[in-house]
CSV table of C-alpha atoms in Angstrom, one decimal:
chain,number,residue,atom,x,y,z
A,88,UNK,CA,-22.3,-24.5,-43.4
A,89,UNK,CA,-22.2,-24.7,-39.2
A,90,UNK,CA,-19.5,-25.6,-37.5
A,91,UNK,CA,-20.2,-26.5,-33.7
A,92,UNK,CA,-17.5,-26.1,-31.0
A,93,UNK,CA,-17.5,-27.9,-27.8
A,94,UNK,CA,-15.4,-26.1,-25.5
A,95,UNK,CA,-14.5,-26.4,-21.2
A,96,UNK,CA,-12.7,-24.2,-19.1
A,97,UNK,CA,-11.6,-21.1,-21.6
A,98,UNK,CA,-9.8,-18.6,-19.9
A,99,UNK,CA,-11.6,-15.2,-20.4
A,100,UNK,CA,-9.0,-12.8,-18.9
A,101,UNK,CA,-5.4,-11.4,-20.7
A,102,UNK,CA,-2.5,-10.9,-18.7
A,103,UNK,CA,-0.8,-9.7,-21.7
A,104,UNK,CA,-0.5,-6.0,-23.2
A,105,UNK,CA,-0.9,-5.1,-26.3
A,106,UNK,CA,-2.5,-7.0,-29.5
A,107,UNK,CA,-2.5,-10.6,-30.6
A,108,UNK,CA,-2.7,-8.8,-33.9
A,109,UNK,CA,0.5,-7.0,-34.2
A,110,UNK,CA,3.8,-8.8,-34.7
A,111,UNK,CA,5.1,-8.7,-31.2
A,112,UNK,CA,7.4,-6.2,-29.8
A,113,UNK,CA,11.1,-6.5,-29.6
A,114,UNK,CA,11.0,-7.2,-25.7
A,115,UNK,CA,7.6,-9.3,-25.9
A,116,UNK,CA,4.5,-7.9,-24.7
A,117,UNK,CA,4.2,-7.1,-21.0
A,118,UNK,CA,2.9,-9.3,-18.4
A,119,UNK,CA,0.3,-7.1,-16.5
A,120,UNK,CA,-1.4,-10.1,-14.6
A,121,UNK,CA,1.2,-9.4,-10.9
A,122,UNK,CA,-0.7,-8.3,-8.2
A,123,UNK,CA,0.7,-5.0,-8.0
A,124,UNK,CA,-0.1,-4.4,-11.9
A,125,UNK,CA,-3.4,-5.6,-11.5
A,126,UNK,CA,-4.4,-3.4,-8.4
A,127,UNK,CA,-3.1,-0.1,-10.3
A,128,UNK,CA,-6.0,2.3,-11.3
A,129,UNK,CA,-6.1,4.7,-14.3
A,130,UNK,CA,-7.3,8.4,-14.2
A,131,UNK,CA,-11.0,7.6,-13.9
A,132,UNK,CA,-10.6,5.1,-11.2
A,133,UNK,CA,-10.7,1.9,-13.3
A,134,UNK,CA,-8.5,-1.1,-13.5
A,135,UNK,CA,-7.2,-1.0,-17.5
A,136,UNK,CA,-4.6,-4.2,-16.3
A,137,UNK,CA,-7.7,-6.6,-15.4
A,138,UNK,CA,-8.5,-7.4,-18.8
A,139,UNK,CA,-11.9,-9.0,-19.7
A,140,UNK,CA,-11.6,-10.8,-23.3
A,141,UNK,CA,-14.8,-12.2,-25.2
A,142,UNK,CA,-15.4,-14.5,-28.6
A,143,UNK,CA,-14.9,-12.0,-31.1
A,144,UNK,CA,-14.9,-12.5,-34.7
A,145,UNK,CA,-11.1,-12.8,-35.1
A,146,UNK,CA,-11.4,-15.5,-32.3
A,147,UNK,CA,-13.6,-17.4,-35.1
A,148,UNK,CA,-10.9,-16.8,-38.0
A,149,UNK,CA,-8.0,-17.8,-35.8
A,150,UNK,CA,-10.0,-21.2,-34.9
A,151,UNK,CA,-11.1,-21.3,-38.4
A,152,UNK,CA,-7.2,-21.0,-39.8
A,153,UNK,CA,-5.9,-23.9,-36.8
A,154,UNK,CA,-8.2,-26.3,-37.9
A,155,UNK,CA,-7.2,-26.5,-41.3
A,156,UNK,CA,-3.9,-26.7,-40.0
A,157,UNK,CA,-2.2,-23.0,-40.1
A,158,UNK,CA,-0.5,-22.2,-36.7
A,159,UNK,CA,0.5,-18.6,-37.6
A,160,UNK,CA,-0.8,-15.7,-36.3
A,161,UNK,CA,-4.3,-14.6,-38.2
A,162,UNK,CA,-2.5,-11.3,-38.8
A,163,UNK,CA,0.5,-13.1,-40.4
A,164,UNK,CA,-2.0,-15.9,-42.4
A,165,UNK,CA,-4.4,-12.3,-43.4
A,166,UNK,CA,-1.1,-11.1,-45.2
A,167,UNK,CA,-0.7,-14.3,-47.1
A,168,UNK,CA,-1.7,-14.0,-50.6
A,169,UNK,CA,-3.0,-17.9,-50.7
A,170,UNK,CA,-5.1,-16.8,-47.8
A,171,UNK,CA,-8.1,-19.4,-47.8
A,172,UNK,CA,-10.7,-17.0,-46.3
A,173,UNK,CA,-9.8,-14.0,-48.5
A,174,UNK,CA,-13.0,-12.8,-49.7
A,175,UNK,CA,-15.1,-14.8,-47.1
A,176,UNK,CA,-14.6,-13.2,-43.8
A,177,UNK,CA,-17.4,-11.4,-44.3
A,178,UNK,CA,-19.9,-14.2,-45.1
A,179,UNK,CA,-18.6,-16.0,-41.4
A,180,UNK,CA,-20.9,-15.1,-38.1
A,181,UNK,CA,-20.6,-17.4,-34.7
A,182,UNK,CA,-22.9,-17.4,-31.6
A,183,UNK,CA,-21.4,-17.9,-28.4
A,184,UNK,CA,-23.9,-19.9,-25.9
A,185,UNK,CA,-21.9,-20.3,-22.4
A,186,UNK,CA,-23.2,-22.6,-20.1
A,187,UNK,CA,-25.2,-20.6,-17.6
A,188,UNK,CA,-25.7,-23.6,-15.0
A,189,UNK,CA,-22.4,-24.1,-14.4
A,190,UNK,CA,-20.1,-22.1,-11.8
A,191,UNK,CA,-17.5,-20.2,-14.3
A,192,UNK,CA,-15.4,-18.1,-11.8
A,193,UNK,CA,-14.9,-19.6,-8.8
A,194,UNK,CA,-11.5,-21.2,-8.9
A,195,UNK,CA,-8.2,-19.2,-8.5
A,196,UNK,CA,-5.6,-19.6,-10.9
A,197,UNK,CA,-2.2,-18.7,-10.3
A,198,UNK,CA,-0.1,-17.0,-13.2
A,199,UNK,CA,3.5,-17.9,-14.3
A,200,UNK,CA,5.6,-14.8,-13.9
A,201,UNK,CA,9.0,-15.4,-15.7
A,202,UNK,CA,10.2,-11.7,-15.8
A,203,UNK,CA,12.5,-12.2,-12.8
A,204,UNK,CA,10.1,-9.9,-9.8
A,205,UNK,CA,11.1,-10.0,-6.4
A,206,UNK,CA,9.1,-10.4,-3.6
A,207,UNK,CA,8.4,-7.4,-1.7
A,208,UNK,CA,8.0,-8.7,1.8
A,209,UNK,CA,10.3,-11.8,1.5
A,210,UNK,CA,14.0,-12.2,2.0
A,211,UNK,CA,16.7,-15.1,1.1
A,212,UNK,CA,19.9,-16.0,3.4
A,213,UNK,CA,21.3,-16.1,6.6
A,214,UNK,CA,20.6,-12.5,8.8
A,215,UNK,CA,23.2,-10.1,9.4
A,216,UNK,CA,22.5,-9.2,12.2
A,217,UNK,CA,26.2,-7.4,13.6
A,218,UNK,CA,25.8,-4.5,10.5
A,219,UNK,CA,27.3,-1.8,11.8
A,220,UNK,CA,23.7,-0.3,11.8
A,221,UNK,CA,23.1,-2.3,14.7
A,222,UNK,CA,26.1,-2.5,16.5
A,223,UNK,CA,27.8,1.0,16.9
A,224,UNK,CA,27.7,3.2,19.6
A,225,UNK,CA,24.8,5.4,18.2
A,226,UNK,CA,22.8,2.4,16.9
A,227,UNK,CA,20.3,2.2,20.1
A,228,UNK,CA,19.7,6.3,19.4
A,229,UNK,CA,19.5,6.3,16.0
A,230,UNK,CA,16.8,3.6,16.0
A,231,UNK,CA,15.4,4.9,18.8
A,232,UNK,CA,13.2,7.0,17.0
A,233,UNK,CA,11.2,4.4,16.2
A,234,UNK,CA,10.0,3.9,19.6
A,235,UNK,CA,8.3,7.6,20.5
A,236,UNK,CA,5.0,7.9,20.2
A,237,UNK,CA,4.4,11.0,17.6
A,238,UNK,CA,4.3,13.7,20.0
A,239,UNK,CA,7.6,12.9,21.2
A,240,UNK,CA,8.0,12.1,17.5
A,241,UNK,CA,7.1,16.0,16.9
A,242,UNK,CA,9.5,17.4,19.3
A,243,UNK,CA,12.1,15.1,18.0
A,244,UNK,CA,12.2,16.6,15.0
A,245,UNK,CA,11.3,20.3,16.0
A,246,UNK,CA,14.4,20.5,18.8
A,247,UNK,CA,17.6,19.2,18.1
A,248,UNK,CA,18.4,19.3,21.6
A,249,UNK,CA,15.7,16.4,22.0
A,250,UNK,CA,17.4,13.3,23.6
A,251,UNK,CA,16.7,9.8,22.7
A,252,UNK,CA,16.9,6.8,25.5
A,253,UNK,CA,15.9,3.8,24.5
A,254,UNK,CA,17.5,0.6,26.0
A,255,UNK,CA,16.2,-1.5,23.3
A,256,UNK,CA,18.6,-3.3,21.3
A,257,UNK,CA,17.3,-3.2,17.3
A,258,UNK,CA,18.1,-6.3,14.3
A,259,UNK,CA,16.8,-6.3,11.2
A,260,UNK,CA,13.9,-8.2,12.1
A,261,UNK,CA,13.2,-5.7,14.8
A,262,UNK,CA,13.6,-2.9,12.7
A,263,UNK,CA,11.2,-4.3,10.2
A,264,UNK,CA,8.9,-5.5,12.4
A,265,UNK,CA,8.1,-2.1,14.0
A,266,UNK,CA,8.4,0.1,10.7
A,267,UNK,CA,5.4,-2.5,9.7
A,268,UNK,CA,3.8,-1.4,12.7
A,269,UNK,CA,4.0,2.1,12.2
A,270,UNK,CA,3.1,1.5,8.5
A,271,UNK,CA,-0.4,0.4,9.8
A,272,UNK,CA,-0.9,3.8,11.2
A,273,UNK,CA,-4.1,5.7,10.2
A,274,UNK,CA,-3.8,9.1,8.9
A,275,UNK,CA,-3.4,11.8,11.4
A,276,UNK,CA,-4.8,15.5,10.6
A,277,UNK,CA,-1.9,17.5,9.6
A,278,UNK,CA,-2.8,20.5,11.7
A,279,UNK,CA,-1.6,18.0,14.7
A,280,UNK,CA,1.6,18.0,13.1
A,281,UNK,CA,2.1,21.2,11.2
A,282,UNK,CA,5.1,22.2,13.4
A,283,UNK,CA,7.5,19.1,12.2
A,284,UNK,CA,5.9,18.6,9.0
A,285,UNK,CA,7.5,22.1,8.0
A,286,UNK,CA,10.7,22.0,9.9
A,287,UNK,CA,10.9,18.4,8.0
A,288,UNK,CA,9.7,20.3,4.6
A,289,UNK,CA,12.7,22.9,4.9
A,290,UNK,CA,15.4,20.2,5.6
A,291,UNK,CA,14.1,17.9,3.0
A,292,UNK,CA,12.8,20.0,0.3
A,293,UNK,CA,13.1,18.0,-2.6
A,294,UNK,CA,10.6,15.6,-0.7
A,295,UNK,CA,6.5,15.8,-2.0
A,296,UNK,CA,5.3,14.2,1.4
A,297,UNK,CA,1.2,13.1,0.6
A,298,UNK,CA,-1.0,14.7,2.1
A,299,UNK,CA,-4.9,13.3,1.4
A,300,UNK,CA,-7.6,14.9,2.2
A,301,UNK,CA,-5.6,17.3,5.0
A,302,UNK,CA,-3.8,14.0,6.6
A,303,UNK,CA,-0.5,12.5,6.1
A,304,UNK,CA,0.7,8.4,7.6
A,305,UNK,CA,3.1,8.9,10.1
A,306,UNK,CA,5.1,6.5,8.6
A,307,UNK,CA,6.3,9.4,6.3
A,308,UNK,CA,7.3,11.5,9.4
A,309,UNK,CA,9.2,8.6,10.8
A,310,UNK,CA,11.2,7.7,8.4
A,311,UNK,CA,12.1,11.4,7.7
A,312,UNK,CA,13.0,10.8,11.4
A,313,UNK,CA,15.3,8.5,10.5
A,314,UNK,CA,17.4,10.7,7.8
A,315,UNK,CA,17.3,13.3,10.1
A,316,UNK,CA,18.7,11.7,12.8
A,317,UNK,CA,21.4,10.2,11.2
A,318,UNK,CA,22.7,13.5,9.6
A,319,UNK,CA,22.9,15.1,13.4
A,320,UNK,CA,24.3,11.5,15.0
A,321,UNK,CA,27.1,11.9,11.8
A,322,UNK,CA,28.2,15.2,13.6
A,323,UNK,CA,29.3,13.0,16.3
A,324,UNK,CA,30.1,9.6,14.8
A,325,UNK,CA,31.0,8.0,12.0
A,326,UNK,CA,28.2,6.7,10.3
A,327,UNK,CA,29.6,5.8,6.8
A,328,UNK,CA,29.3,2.2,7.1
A,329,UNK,CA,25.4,2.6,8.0
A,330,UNK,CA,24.6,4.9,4.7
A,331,UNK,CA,24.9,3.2,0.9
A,332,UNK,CA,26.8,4.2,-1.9
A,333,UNK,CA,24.3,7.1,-2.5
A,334,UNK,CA,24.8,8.2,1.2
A,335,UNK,CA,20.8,6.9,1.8
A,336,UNK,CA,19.2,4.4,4.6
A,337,UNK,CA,18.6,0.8,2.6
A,338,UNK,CA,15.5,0.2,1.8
A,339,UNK,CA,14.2,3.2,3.7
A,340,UNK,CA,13.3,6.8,2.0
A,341,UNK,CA,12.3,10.1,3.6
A,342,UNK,CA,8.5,8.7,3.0
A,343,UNK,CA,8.3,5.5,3.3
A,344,UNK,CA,10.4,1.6,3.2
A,345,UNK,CA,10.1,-1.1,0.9
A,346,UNK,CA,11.2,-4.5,3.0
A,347,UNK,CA,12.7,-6.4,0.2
A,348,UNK,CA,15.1,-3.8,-0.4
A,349,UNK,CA,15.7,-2.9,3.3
A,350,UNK,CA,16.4,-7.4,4.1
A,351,UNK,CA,19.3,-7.3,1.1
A,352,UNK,CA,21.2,-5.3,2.8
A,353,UNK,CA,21.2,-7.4,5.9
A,354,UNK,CA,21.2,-10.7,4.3
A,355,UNK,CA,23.7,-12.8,2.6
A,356,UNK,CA,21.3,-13.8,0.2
A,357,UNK,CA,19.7,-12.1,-2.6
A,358,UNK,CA,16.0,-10.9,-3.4
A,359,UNK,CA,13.7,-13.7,-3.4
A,360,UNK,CA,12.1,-14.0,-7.0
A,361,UNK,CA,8.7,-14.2,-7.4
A,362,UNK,CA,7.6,-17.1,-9.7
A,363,UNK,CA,3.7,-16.6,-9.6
A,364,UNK,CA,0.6,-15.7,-8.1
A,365,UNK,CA,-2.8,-15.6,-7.6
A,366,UNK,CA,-4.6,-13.9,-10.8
A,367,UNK,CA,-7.3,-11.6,-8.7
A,368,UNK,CA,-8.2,-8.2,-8.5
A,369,UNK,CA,-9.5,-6.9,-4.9
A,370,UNK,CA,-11.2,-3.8,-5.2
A,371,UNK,CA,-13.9,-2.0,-2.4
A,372,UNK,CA,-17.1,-0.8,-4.0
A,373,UNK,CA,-19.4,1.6,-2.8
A,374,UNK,CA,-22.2,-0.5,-0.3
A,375,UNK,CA,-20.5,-3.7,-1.1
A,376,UNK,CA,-17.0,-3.8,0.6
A,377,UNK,CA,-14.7,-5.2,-0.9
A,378,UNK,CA,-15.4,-7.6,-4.0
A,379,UNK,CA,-12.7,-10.2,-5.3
A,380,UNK,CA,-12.9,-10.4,-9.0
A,381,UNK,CA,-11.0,-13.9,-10.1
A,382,UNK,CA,-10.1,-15.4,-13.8
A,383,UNK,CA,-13.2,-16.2,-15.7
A,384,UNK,CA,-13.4,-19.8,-17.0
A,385,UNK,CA,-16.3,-20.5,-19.1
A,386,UNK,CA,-17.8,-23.8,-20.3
A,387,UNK,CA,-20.2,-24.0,-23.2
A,388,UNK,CA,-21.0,-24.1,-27.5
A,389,UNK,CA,-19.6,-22.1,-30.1
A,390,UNK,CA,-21.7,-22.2,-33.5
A,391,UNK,CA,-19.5,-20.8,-36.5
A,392,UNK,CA,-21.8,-20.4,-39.3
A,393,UNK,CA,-20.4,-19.7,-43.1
A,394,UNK,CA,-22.8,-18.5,-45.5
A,395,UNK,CA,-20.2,-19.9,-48.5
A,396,UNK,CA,-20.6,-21.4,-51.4
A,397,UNK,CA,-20.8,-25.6,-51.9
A,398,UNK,CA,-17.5,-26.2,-53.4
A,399,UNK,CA,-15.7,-23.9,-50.7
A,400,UNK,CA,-17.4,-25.2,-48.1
A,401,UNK,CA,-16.6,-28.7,-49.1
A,402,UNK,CA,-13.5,-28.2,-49.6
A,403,UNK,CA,-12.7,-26.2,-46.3
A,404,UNK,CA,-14.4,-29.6,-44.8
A,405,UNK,CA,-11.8,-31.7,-46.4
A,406,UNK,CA,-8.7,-29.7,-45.2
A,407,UNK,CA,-10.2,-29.8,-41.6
A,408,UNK,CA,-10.7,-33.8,-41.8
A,409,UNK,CA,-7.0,-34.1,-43.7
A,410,UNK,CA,-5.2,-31.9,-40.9
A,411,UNK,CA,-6.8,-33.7,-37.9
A,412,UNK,CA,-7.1,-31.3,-35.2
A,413,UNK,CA,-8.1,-33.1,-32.7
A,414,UNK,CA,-8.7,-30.7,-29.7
A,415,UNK,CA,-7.3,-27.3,-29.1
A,416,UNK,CA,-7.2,-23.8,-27.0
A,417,UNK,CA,-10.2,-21.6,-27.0
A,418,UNK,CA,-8.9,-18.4,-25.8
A,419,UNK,CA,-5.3,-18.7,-24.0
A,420,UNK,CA,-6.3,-22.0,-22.1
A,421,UNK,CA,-8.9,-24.3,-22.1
A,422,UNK,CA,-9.8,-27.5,-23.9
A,423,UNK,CA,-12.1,-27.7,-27.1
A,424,UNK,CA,-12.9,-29.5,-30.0
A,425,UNK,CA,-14.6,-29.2,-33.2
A,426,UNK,CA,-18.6,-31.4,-32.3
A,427,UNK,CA,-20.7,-31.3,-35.4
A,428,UNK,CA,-19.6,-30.1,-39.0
A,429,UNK,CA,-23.1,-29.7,-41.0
């Protein structure tokens, strides 16, 4: 018996963890298709969360068990002691034929993310611009240190006797705007900045500042700036109403800043929620440059042949005519439909 399926468009990619064979966790399984899930790399420098999927043989049972009208899962249906196919998997191959001529990949799909994620670079509500941050006494000194260039920088943070003047008036969007600046800082060699980097390792000790390849962002060193000039400026002032409840900078650590977290602070609104996005994967390869891997969609013919007996496979023809299944997913999206039954 051959069973030909027509299919378009089939999604080839999971954005899913874990098994379509298991019964699923208590919390569901996870959504890895978010761009910061995707772009993560695993010990030997591959992407495990871009996940390639393929017609396998329990792709053929599944479509096997919805056409004669059971919408369990095939692990459920499997357990079931009427099970139709008990005894027959074995006797079922398939061949897969996609359609070569046709572009598969070249449209970008954009994922559904319930789970509630916040956008890292976006912000809700009205700016708060007269935070005490910004409007004290000390708040042209403190931020200050975002201005000097990093051998000023160094000396900062090597003499405390180092004086800051800087005119400049900072808001949020200020502040933000010139920490993204200093975020797109190459690497300097450490040896340039050995002096600070240890007087900033023996104040800050519980802080594991990166150092690649004998070079360290200067974002790290300015933002360690930061906590250190607020600790001498709180010798002076009172700079409670600047700190949070854990006595930090929002949205700012001793190595780096996260701008979603540093805007809710000094916004009325909330974190803006992410509610999708594009499902790709950039990656640079070695003589390429970088190479933008998208969600497969395939188009083509999928032959399901059962080396069964007559009166099974007539019977299994029956139950597909009596349930009617008129067109369905191949895959997690897609459109096909059952062609020719011989």
């Amino acid at each position: 018996m051959r069973i030909t399926i027509r299919y378009e468009a089939s999604w080839r990619n999971s954005f899913l963890d874990g098994s379509n064979n298991k019964p699923l966790p208590k919390g569901g399984r996870t959504f890895v298709g978010s761009m910061t899930t995707l772009g993560k790399r695993d010990n030997q420098g591959n992407y495990p969360n871009f996940i390639k999927r393929e017609i396998t043989h329990d792709t053929v049972m599944g479509i096997l068990n919805r056409l004669i009208g059971d919408q369990r899962k095939l692990y459920q249906s499997r357990n079931c002691p009427k099970y139709f196919f008990s005894g027959l998997e074995e006797h079922i191959s398939f061949n897969d034929q996609q359609n070569q001529s046709e572009p598969i990949n070249t449209e970008t799909v954009y994922i559904r993310n319930m789970e509630g994620n916040t956008d890292q670079n976006s912000f809700t509500g009205m700016i708060k611009a007269n935070d005490p941050v910004f409007r004290s006494d000390y708040s042209n000194i403190f931020w200050g240190v975002l201005t000097l260039d990093i051998e000023n920088l160094c000396r900062f943070i090597i003499d405390e006797s180092f004086q800051i003047h800087s005119p400049k008036q900072f808001d949020p969007l200020d502040a933000l705007q010139k920490l993204d600046e200093l975020n797109r800082l190459k690497a300097i060699d450490v040896e340039t900045v050995k002096n600070a980097l240890d007087t900033l390792q023996k104040r800050f000790s519980d802080v594991a500042y990166k150092i690649v390849d004998n070079k360290i962002k200067p974002i790290e060193l300015y933002c360690s700036a930061l906590y250190l000039q607020i600790s001498r400026l709180s010798q002076k002032y009172d700079v409670s109403l600047a700190l949070t409840k854990n006595g930090g900078l929002a949205g700012i650590s001793k190595r780096g800043y996260t701008p979603k977290d540093f805007m809710d602070r000094y916004t009325t609104g909330s974190k803006k929620p992410i509610w999708g996005n594009p499902y790709q994967l950039k990656e640079r390869r070695k003589g390429e440059g970088e190479v933008v891997s998208l969600l497969t969609k395939a188009n083509g013919t999928l032959d399901i042949l059962l080396n069964i007996p007559d009166d099974k496979a007539e019977q299994l023809k029956r139950m597909i005519d009596d349930a009617g299944v008129s067109s369905f997913y191949l895959g997690k999206k897609g459109l096909a439909y059952v062609d020719v039954i011989r």
